[in-house]
Amino acid sequence: MRKMKFSAVADIERRGYVYLCGFAVVSCLSMAVSNIFLGLAAVATLHRWFRERPRFPRFFEIVGRPVAFACLALLLTELVSMAGGLDPAAGWKRLGNHYVVWPSVMLATMVCVHERRQVVCLAELFVLSLVLNDLFALWQCAQAGGQMGR
């Protein structure tokens, strides 16, 4: 196995993919650890973007202006709603989650994942995370004497 270079585009994408795999494994188990992996994937995506702009094959050509207009209209609606809301601070948090944090997973996937086997691996890791979460919930139920609910 060859040594990875910090700034080689392929190595940046590989690191981003590894961070996405880490995010997939812990996404249902720990919010803090999943945010760490998501942050690392976002940094790798930005590093990749500044090193060499990624090419999204015909993605923006197909959905370009209508999608961009819809996203801007949605963002403007959110800002107007926040201005008239009772708690604008909660609106800023929601704005950050909906338009920065959650879409960063899709952007990192578009930049760092190029093969079908990588997509399948990410899906399998998400399923593994769900199964581990369910097993842990069942274990907690058994520890509580089998009583579920309140």
PDB file of C-alpha atoms in Angstrom:
ATOM      1  CA  MET A   1       0.000   0.000   0.000  1.00  0.00           C
ATOM      2  CA  ARG A   2       1.395   3.345  -0.988  1.00  0.00           C
ATOM      3  CA  LYS A   3       1.805   6.214   1.420  1.00  0.00           C
ATOM      4  CA  MET A   4      -0.961   8.823   1.288  1.00  0.00           C
ATOM      5  CA  LYS A   5      -0.069  12.415   0.499  1.00  0.00           C
ATOM      6  CA  PHE A   6      -1.873  15.201   2.276  1.00  0.00           C
ATOM      7  CA  SER A   7      -2.733  17.228  -0.804  1.00  0.00           C
ATOM      8  CA  ALA A   8      -3.171  14.654  -3.582  1.00  0.00           C
ATOM      9  CA  VAL A   9      -6.759  14.801  -4.846  1.00  0.00           C
ATOM     10  CA  ALA A  10      -7.279  11.019  -4.773  1.00  0.00           C
ATOM     11  CA  ASP A  11      -5.995  10.849  -1.204  1.00  0.00           C
ATOM     12  CA  ILE A  12      -8.221  13.727  -0.110  1.00  0.00           C
ATOM     13  CA  GLU A  13     -11.215  11.896  -1.609  1.00  0.00           C
ATOM     14  CA  ARG A  14     -10.173   8.653   0.100  1.00  0.00           C
ATOM     15  CA  ARG A  15      -9.939  10.407   3.471  1.00  0.00           C
ATOM     16  CA  GLY A  16     -13.347  11.998   2.876  1.00  0.00           C
ATOM     17  CA  TYR A  17     -14.792   8.585   2.074  1.00  0.00           C
ATOM     18  CA  VAL A  18     -13.301   7.108   5.264  1.00  0.00           C
ATOM     19  CA  TYR A  19     -14.829   9.956   7.289  1.00  0.00           C
ATOM     20  CA  LEU A  20     -18.199   9.329   5.621  1.00  0.00           C
ATOM     21  CA  CYS A  21     -17.895   5.643   6.546  1.00  0.00           C
ATOM     22  CA  GLY A  22     -17.194   6.631  10.142  1.00  0.00           C
ATOM     23  CA  PHE A  23     -20.227   8.906  10.074  1.00  0.00           C
ATOM     24  CA  ALA A  24     -22.373   6.088   8.687  1.00  0.00           C
ATOM     25  CA  VAL A  25     -21.307   3.639  11.406  1.00  0.00           C
ATOM     26  CA  VAL A  26     -21.976   5.947  14.352  1.00  0.00           C
ATOM     27  CA  SER A  27     -24.875   8.005  12.959  1.00  0.00           C
ATOM     28  CA  CYS A  28     -27.488   6.190  15.072  1.00  0.00           C
ATOM     29  CA  LEU A  29     -25.225   5.534  18.056  1.00  0.00           C
ATOM     30  CA  SER A  30     -23.684   8.847  19.070  1.00  0.00           C
ATOM     31  CA  MET A  31     -24.644  12.323  17.954  1.00  0.00           C
ATOM     32  CA  ALA A  32     -21.333  13.806  19.147  1.00  0.00           C
ATOM     33  CA  VAL A  33     -19.124  11.291  17.334  1.00  0.00           C
ATOM     34  CA  SER A  34     -21.250  11.478  14.181  1.00  0.00           C
ATOM     35  CA  ASN A  35     -20.867  15.282  14.216  1.00  0.00           C
ATOM     36  CA  ILE A  36     -17.092  14.866  14.530  1.00  0.00           C
ATOM     37  CA  PHE A  37     -16.991  12.557  11.497  1.00  0.00           C
ATOM     38  CA  LEU A  38     -19.346  14.879   9.615  1.00  0.00           C
ATOM     39  CA  GLY A  39     -17.093  17.833  10.382  1.00  0.00           C
ATOM     40  CA  LEU A  40     -14.025  15.911   9.193  1.00  0.00           C
ATOM     41  CA  ALA A  41     -15.851  14.953   5.984  1.00  0.00           C
ATOM     42  CA  ALA A  42     -16.832  18.593   5.456  1.00  0.00           C
ATOM     43  CA  VAL A  43     -13.226  19.718   5.944  1.00  0.00           C
ATOM     44  CA  ALA A  44     -12.039  17.046   3.477  1.00  0.00           C
ATOM     45  CA  THR A  45     -14.684  18.220   1.002  1.00  0.00           C
ATOM     46  CA  LEU A  46     -13.574  21.831   1.325  1.00  0.00           C
ATOM     47  CA  HIS A  47      -9.925  20.769   1.005  1.00  0.00           C
ATOM     48  CA  ARG A  48     -10.809  18.844  -2.155  1.00  0.00           C
ATOM     49  CA  TRP A  49     -12.799  21.808  -3.470  1.00  0.00           C
ATOM     50  CA  PHE A  50      -9.904  24.250  -2.953  1.00  0.00           C
ATOM     51  CA  ARG A  51      -7.305  21.835  -4.287  1.00  0.00           C
ATOM     52  CA  GLU A  52      -9.222  21.125  -7.499  1.00  0.00           C
ATOM     53  CA  ARG A  53     -12.843  21.947  -8.205  1.00  0.00           C
ATOM     54  CA  PRO A  54     -14.847  18.742  -8.481  1.00  0.00           C
ATOM     55  CA  ARG A  55     -16.799  18.048 -11.624  1.00  0.00           C
ATOM     56  CA  PHE A  56     -20.350  16.923 -11.091  1.00  0.00           C
ATOM     57  CA  PRO A  57     -21.242  15.201 -14.369  1.00  0.00           C
ATOM     58  CA  ARG A  58     -24.165  17.092 -15.823  1.00  0.00           C
ATOM     59  CA  PHE A  59     -25.772  17.429 -12.375  1.00  0.00           C
ATOM     60  CA  PHE A  60     -25.981  21.204 -12.419  1.00  0.00           C
ATOM     61  CA  GLU A  61     -26.732  21.259 -16.141  1.00  0.00           C
ATOM     62  CA  ILE A  62     -29.841  19.169 -15.533  1.00  0.00           C
ATOM     63  CA  VAL A  63     -31.172  20.807 -12.369  1.00  0.00           C
ATOM     64  CA  GLY A  64     -29.333  24.146 -12.530  1.00  0.00           C
ATOM     65  CA  ARG A  65     -31.522  27.252 -12.449  1.00  0.00           C
ATOM     66  CA  PRO A  66     -34.881  25.840 -11.284  1.00  0.00           C
ATOM     67  CA  VAL A  67     -33.311  24.096  -8.286  1.00  0.00           C
ATOM     68  CA  ALA A  68     -31.140  27.102  -7.425  1.00  0.00           C
ATOM     69  CA  PHE A  69     -34.181  29.386  -7.628  1.00  0.00           C
ATOM     70  CA  ALA A  70     -36.260  27.024  -5.464  1.00  0.00           C
ATOM     71  CA  CYS A  71     -33.491  26.826  -2.828  1.00  0.00           C
ATOM     72  CA  LEU A  72     -33.120  30.612  -2.733  1.00  0.00           C
ATOM     73  CA  ALA A  73     -36.904  31.050  -2.476  1.00  0.00           C
ATOM     74  CA  LEU A  74     -37.014  28.529   0.363  1.00  0.00           C
ATOM     75  CA  LEU A  75     -34.148  30.293   2.146  1.00  0.00           C
ATOM     76  CA  LEU A  76     -35.861  33.681   1.732  1.00  0.00           C
ATOM     77  CA  THR A  77     -39.106  32.238   3.105  1.00  0.00           C
ATOM     78  CA  GLU A  78     -37.214  30.855   6.093  1.00  0.00           C
ATOM     79  CA  LEU A  79     -35.592  34.244   6.772  1.00  0.00           C
ATOM     80  CA  VAL A  80     -38.944  36.070   6.571  1.00  0.00           C
ATOM     81  CA  SER A  81     -40.487  33.463   8.865  1.00  0.00           C
ATOM     82  CA  MET A  82     -37.640  33.885  11.358  1.00  0.00           C
ATOM     83  CA  ALA A  83     -38.036  37.664  11.394  1.00  0.00           C
ATOM     84  CA  GLY A  84     -41.693  37.364  12.389  1.00  0.00           C
ATOM     85  CA  GLY A  85     -41.238  34.437  14.765  1.00  0.00           C
ATOM     86  CA  LEU A  86     -41.390  34.502  18.551  1.00  0.00           C
ATOM     87  CA  ASP A  87     -37.893  33.004  18.956  1.00  0.00           C
ATOM     88  CA  PRO A  88     -35.512  34.042  16.138  1.00  0.00           C
ATOM     89  CA  ALA A  89     -32.582  32.239  17.836  1.00  0.00           C
ATOM     90  CA  ALA A  90     -34.326  28.894  17.315  1.00  0.00           C
ATOM     91  CA  GLY A  91     -34.810  29.875  13.679  1.00  0.00           C
ATOM     92  CA  TRP A  92     -31.068  30.443  13.219  1.00  0.00           C
ATOM     93  CA  LYS A  93     -30.373  26.986  14.640  1.00  0.00           C
ATOM     94  CA  ARG A  94     -32.936  25.417  12.297  1.00  0.00           C
ATOM     95  CA  LEU A  95     -31.528  27.418   9.374  1.00  0.00           C
ATOM     96  CA  GLY A  96     -28.039  26.105  10.130  1.00  0.00           C
ATOM     97  CA  ASN A  97     -29.231  22.512  10.410  1.00  0.00           C
ATOM     98  CA  HIS A  98     -31.437  22.523   7.325  1.00  0.00           C
ATOM     99  CA  TYR A  99     -29.172  24.441   4.956  1.00  0.00           C
ATOM    100  CA  VAL A 100     -25.617  23.828   6.181  1.00  0.00           C
ATOM    101  CA  VAL A 101     -25.221  20.671   8.278  1.00  0.00           C
ATOM    102  CA  TRP A 102     -27.623  18.225   6.635  1.00  0.00           C
ATOM    103  CA  PRO A 103     -26.753  19.094   3.010  1.00  0.00           C
ATOM    104  CA  SER A 104     -23.031  18.739   3.802  1.00  0.00           C
ATOM    105  CA  VAL A 105     -23.460  14.942   3.878  1.00  0.00           C
ATOM    106  CA  MET A 106     -24.832  14.977   0.332  1.00  0.00           C
ATOM    107  CA  LEU A 107     -22.120  17.352  -0.886  1.00  0.00           C
ATOM    108  CA  ALA A 108     -19.354  15.264   0.717  1.00  0.00           C
ATOM    109  CA  THR A 109     -20.832  12.141  -0.859  1.00  0.00           C
ATOM    110  CA  MET A 110     -20.990  13.786  -4.276  1.00  0.00           C
ATOM    111  CA  VAL A 111     -17.361  14.895  -4.002  1.00  0.00           C
ATOM    112  CA  CYS A 112     -15.734  11.864  -2.353  1.00  0.00           C
ATOM    113  CA  VAL A 113     -17.747   8.835  -3.539  1.00  0.00           C
ATOM    114  CA  HIS A 114     -17.295   7.772  -7.163  1.00  0.00           C
ATOM    115  CA  GLU A 115     -17.950   4.044  -7.364  1.00  0.00           C
ATOM    116  CA  ARG A 116     -21.034   1.930  -6.860  1.00  0.00           C
ATOM    117  CA  ARG A 117     -19.281  -0.316  -4.342  1.00  0.00           C
ATOM    118  CA  GLN A 118     -18.566   2.727  -2.166  1.00  0.00           C
ATOM    119  CA  VAL A 119     -22.247   3.679  -2.183  1.00  0.00           C
ATOM    120  CA  VAL A 120     -23.214   0.106  -1.277  1.00  0.00           C
ATOM    121  CA  CYS A 121     -20.642   0.086   1.531  1.00  0.00           C
ATOM    122  CA  LEU A 122     -22.028   3.349   2.953  1.00  0.00           C
ATOM    123  CA  ALA A 123     -25.568   1.951   2.831  1.00  0.00           C
ATOM    124  CA  GLU A 124     -24.446  -1.229   4.594  1.00  0.00           C
ATOM    125  CA  LEU A 125     -22.722   0.811   7.302  1.00  0.00           C
ATOM    126  CA  PHE A 126     -25.894   2.861   7.858  1.00  0.00           C
ATOM    127  CA  VAL A 127     -27.863  -0.385   8.217  1.00  0.00           C
ATOM    128  CA  LEU A 128     -25.234  -1.708  10.653  1.00  0.00           C
ATOM    129  CA  SER A 129     -25.641   1.468  12.698  1.00  0.00           C
ATOM    130  CA  LEU A 130     -29.417   0.977  12.805  1.00  0.00           C
ATOM    131  CA  VAL A 131     -29.059  -2.675  13.844  1.00  0.00           C
ATOM    132  CA  LEU A 132     -26.562  -1.844  16.595  1.00  0.00           C
ATOM    133  CA  ASN A 133     -28.874   0.893  17.868  1.00  0.00           C
ATOM    134  CA  ASP A 134     -31.825  -1.503  17.948  1.00  0.00           C
ATOM    135  CA  LEU A 135     -29.797  -4.198  19.712  1.00  0.00           C
ATOM    136  CA  PHE A 136     -28.701  -1.679  22.322  1.00  0.00           C
ATOM    137  CA  ALA A 137     -32.332  -0.604  22.852  1.00  0.00           C
ATOM    138  CA  LEU A 138     -33.367  -4.239  23.312  1.00  0.00           C
ATOM    139  CA  TRP A 139     -30.508  -4.764  25.771  1.00  0.00           C
ATOM    140  CA  GLN A 140     -31.630  -1.719  27.760  1.00  0.00           C
ATOM    141  CA  CYS A 141     -35.170  -3.082  27.792  1.00  0.00           C
ATOM    142  CA  ALA A 142     -33.915  -6.429  29.097  1.00  0.00           C
ATOM    143  CA  GLN A 143     -31.894  -4.663  31.803  1.00  0.00           C
ATOM    144  CA  ALA A 144     -35.036  -2.793  32.893  1.00  0.00           C
ATOM    145  CA  GLY A 145     -36.857  -6.048  33.490  1.00  0.00           C
ATOM    146  CA  GLY A 146     -38.557  -6.301  30.120  1.00  0.00           C
ATOM    147  CA  GLN A 147     -40.854  -3.348  30.679  1.00  0.00           C
ATOM    148  CA  MET A 148     -41.089  -1.147  27.626  1.00  0.00           C
ATOM    149  CA  GLY A 149     -42.500   2.348  27.563  1.00  0.00           C
ATOM    150  CA  ARG A 150     -43.235   4.392  30.651  1.00  0.00           C
TER     151      ARG A 150
END
